[in-house]
Short mmCIF file of C-alpha atoms in Angstrom, two decimals:
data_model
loop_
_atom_site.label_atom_id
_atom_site.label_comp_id
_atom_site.label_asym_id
_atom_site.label_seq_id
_atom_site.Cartn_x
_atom_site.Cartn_y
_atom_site.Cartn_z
CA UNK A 2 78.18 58.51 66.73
CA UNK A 3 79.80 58.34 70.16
CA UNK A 4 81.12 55.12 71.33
CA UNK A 5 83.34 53.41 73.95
CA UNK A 6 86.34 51.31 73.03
CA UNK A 7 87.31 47.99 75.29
CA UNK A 8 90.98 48.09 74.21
CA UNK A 9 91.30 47.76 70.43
CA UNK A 10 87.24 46.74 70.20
CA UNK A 11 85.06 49.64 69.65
CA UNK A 12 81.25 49.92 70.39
CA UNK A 13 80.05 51.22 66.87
CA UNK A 14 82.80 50.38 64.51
CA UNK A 15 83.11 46.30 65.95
CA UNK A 16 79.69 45.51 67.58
CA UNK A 17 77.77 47.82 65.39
CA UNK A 18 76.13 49.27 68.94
CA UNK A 19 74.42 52.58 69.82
CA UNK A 20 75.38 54.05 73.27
CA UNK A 21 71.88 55.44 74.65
CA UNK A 22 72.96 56.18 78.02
CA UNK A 23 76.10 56.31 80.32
CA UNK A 24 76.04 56.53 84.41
CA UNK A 25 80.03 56.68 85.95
CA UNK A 26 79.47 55.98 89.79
CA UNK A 27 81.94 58.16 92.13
CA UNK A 28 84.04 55.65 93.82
CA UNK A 29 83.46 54.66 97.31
CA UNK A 30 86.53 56.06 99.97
CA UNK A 31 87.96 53.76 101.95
CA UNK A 32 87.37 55.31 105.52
CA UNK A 33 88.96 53.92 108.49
CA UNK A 34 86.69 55.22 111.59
CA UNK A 35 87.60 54.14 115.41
CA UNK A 36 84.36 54.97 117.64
CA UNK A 37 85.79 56.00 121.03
CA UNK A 38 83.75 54.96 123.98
CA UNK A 39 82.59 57.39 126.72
CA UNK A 40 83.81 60.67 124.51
CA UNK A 41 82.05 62.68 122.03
CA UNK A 42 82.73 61.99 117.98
CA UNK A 43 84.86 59.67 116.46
CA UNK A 44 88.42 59.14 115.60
CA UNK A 45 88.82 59.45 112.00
CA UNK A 46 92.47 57.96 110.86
CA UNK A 47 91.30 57.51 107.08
CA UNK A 48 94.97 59.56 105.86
CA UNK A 49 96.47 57.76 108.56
CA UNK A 50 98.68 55.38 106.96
CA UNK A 51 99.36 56.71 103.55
CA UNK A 52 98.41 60.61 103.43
CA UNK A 53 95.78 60.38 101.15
CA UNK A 54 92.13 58.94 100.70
CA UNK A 55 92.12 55.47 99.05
CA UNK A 56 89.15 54.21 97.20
CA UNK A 57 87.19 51.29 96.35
CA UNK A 58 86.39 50.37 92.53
CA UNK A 59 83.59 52.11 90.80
CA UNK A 60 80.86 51.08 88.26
CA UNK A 61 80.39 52.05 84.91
CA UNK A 62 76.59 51.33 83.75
CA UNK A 63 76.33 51.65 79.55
CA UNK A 64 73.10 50.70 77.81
CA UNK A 65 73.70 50.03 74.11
CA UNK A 66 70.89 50.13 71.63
CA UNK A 67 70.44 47.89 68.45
CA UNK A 68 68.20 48.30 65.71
CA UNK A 69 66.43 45.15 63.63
CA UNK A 70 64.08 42.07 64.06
CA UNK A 71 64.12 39.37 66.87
CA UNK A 72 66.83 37.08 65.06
CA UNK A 73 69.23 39.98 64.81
CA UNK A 74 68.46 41.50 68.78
CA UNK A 75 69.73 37.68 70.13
CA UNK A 76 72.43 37.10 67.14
CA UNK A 77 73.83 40.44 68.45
CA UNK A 78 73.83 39.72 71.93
CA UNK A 79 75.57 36.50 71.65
CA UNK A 80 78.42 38.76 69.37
CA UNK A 81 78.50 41.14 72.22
CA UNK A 82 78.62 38.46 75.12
CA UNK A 83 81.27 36.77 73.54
CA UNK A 84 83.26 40.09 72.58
CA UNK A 85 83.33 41.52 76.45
CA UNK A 86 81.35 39.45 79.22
CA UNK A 87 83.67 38.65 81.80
CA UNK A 88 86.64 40.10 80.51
CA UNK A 89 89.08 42.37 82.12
CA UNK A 90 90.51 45.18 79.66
CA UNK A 91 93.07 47.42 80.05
CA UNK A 92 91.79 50.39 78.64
CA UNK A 93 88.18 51.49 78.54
CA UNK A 94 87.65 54.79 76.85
CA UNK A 95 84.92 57.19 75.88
CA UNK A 96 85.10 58.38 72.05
CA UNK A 97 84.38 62.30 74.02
CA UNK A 98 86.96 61.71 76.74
CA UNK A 99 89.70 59.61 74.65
CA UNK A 100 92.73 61.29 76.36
CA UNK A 101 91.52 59.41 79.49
CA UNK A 102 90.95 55.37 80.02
CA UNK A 103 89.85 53.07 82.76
CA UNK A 104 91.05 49.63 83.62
CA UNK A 105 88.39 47.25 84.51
CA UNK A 106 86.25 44.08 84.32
CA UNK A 107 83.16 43.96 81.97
CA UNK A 108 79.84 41.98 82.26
CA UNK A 109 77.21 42.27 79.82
CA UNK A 110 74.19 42.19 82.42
CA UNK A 111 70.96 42.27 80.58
CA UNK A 112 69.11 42.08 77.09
CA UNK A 113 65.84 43.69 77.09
CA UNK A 114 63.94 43.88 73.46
CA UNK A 115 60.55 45.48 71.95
CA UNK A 116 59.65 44.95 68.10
CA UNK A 117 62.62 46.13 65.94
CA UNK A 118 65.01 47.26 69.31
CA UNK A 119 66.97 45.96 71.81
CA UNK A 120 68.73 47.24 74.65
CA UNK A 121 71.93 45.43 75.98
CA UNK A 122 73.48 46.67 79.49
CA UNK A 123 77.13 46.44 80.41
CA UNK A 124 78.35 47.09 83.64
CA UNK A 125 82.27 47.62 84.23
CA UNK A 126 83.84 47.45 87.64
CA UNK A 127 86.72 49.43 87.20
CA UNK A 128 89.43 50.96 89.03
CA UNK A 129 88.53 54.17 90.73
CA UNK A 130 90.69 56.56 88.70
CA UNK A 131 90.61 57.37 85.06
CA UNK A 132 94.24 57.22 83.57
CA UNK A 133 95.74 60.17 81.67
CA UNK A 134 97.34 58.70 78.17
CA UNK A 135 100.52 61.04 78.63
CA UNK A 136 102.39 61.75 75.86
CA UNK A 137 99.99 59.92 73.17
CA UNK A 138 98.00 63.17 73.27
CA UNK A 139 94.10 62.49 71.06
CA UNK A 140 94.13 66.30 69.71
CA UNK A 141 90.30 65.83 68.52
CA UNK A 142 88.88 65.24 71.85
CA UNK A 143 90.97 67.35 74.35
CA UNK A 144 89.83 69.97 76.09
CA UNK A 145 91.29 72.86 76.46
CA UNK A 146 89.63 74.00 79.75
CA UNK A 147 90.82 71.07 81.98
CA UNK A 148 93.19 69.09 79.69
CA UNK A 149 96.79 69.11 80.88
CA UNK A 150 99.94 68.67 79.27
CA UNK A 151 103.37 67.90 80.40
CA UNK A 152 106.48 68.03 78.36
CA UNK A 153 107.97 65.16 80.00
CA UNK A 154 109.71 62.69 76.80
CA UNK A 155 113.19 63.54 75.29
CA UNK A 156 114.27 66.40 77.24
CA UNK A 157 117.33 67.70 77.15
CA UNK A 158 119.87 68.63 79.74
CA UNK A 159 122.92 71.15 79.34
CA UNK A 160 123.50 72.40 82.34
CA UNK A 161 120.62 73.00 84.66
CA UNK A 162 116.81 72.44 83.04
CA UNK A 163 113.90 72.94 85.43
CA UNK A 164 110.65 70.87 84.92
CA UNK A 165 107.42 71.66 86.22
CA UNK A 166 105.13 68.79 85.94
CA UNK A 167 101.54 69.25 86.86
CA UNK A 168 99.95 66.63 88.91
CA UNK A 169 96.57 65.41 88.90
CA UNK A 170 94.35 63.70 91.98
CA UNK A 171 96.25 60.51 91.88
CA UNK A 172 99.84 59.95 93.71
CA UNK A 173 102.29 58.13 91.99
CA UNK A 174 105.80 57.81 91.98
CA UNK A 175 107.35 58.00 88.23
CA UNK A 176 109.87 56.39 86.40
CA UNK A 177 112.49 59.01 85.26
CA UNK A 178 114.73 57.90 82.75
CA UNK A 179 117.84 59.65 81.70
CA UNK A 180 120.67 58.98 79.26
CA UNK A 181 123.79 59.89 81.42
CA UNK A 182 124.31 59.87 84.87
CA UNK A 183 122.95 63.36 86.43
CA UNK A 184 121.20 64.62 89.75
CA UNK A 185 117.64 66.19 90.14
CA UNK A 186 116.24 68.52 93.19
CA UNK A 187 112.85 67.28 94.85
CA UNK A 188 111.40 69.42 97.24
CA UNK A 189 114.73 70.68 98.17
CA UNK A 190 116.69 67.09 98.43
CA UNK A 191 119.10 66.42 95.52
CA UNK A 192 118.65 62.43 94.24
CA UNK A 193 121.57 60.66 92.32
CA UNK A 194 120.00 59.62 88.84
CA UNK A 195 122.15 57.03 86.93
CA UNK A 196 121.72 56.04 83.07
CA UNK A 197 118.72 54.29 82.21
CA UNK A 198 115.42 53.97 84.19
CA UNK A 199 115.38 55.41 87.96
CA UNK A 200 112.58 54.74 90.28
CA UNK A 201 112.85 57.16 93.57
CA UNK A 202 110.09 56.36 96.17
CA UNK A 203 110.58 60.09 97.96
CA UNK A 204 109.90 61.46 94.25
CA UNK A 205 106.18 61.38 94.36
CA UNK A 206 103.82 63.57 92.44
CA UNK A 207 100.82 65.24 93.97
CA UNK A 208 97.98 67.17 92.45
CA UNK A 209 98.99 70.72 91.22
CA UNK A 210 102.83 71.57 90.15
CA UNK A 211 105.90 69.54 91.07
CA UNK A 212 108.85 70.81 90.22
CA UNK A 213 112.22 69.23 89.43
CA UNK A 214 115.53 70.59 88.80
CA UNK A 215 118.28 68.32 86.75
CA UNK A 216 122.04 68.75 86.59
CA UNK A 217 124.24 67.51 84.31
CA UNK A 218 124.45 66.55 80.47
CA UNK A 219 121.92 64.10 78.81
CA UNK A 220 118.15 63.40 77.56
CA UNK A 221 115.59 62.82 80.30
CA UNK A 222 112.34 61.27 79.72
CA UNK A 223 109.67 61.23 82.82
CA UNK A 224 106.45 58.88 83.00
CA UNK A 225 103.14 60.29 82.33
CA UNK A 226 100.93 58.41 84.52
CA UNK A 227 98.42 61.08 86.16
CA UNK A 228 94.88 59.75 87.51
CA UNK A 229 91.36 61.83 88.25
CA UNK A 230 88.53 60.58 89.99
#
């Protein structure tokens, strides 16, 4: 039976609930338009300041169905209430879409019954990506038409070692950690990396392949921290 897990609390296993039905609202992009008297159009400056299209949070609508009489519909409301209404959780996932989570609030919004069924509603206002796990790959549920994988944890350096790392919708800057001092090639520019955890704002990932080069001796280990709408 498919469920969805609110951090280490799962639909079926914990609350004993049937998901029925599922609707995932596309988030709402956060448009900056300048109407410009006495000329044609507008002036649309949206990618203005950052170079990309930010976005507003987005709801998740579940309806959960439970089976028995009256006194277990309201006994298993109040379990679910207290379980996730109001609480924020750090990863929301779909049993069928497990190598992917979203961070969010949850509000259980509604309890409607008929003789032997009820149906609760819980609404999640989450952020509007859906995070890629990284390295903690789910095998069971990936899929191998639009999964992705990056080798990005305990590689080693001797010499020269290219990495391509393909990028999802979702900008981010990752942390690259190494175990010696080395450089790496971004885009052309070389970047000093010293031992331990390196954080290099004009080393940002964009959706398709990035590709960096590192020189020198040592293990590197890059964050996994891809996001699709």
């Amino acid at each position: 039976m498919t469920g969805v897990k609110f951090d280490n609390i799962h639909s079926v296993n914990d609350l004993g609930l049937s998901l029925s039905t599922v609707e995932i609202t596309p988030p709402e992009p956060k448009t900056y338009i300048i109407e410009i008297a006495g000329a044609d159009g507008s002036l649309d400056l949206t990618e203005a300041l950052t170079g990309d299209v930010k976005y507003k949070e987005r709801t998740i609508t579940l309806n959960f169905e439970m089976l028995g009489d009256e006194r277990d519909i309201h006994r298993k409301y109040s379990e679910v209430m207290n379980a996730l209404h109001g609480k924020r959780f750090s990863e929301i996932s779909f049993d069928n879409d497990g190598n992917y989570y979203y961070i969010g609030r949850v509000k259980a919004t509604a309890l409607s019954s008929e003789p032997l069924k009820g149906i609760i509603e819980v609404q999640c206002a989450v952020e509007p990506y859906k995070y890629d796990r990284g390295e903690d790959w789910l095998w069971n549920p990936f899929s191998f038409e639009t999964g992705i994988i990056n080798e990005v944890s305990n590689l080693k350096v001797n010499g020269i070692l290219e990495v391509t790392y393909i990028g999802q919708r979702k900008k981010y800057i990752p942390n690259i950690t190494v175990s010696a001092a080395m450089t790496v090639v971004f885009k052309g520019k070389t970047y000093n990396l010293s031992a331990g955890k390196n954080k290099i704002f004009e080393i940002e990932f964009c959706e398709g392949a990035n590709i960096l080069t590192f020189r020198g001796n040592g293990v590197v280990t890059i964050e996994n921290k891809g996001g699709s709408l």
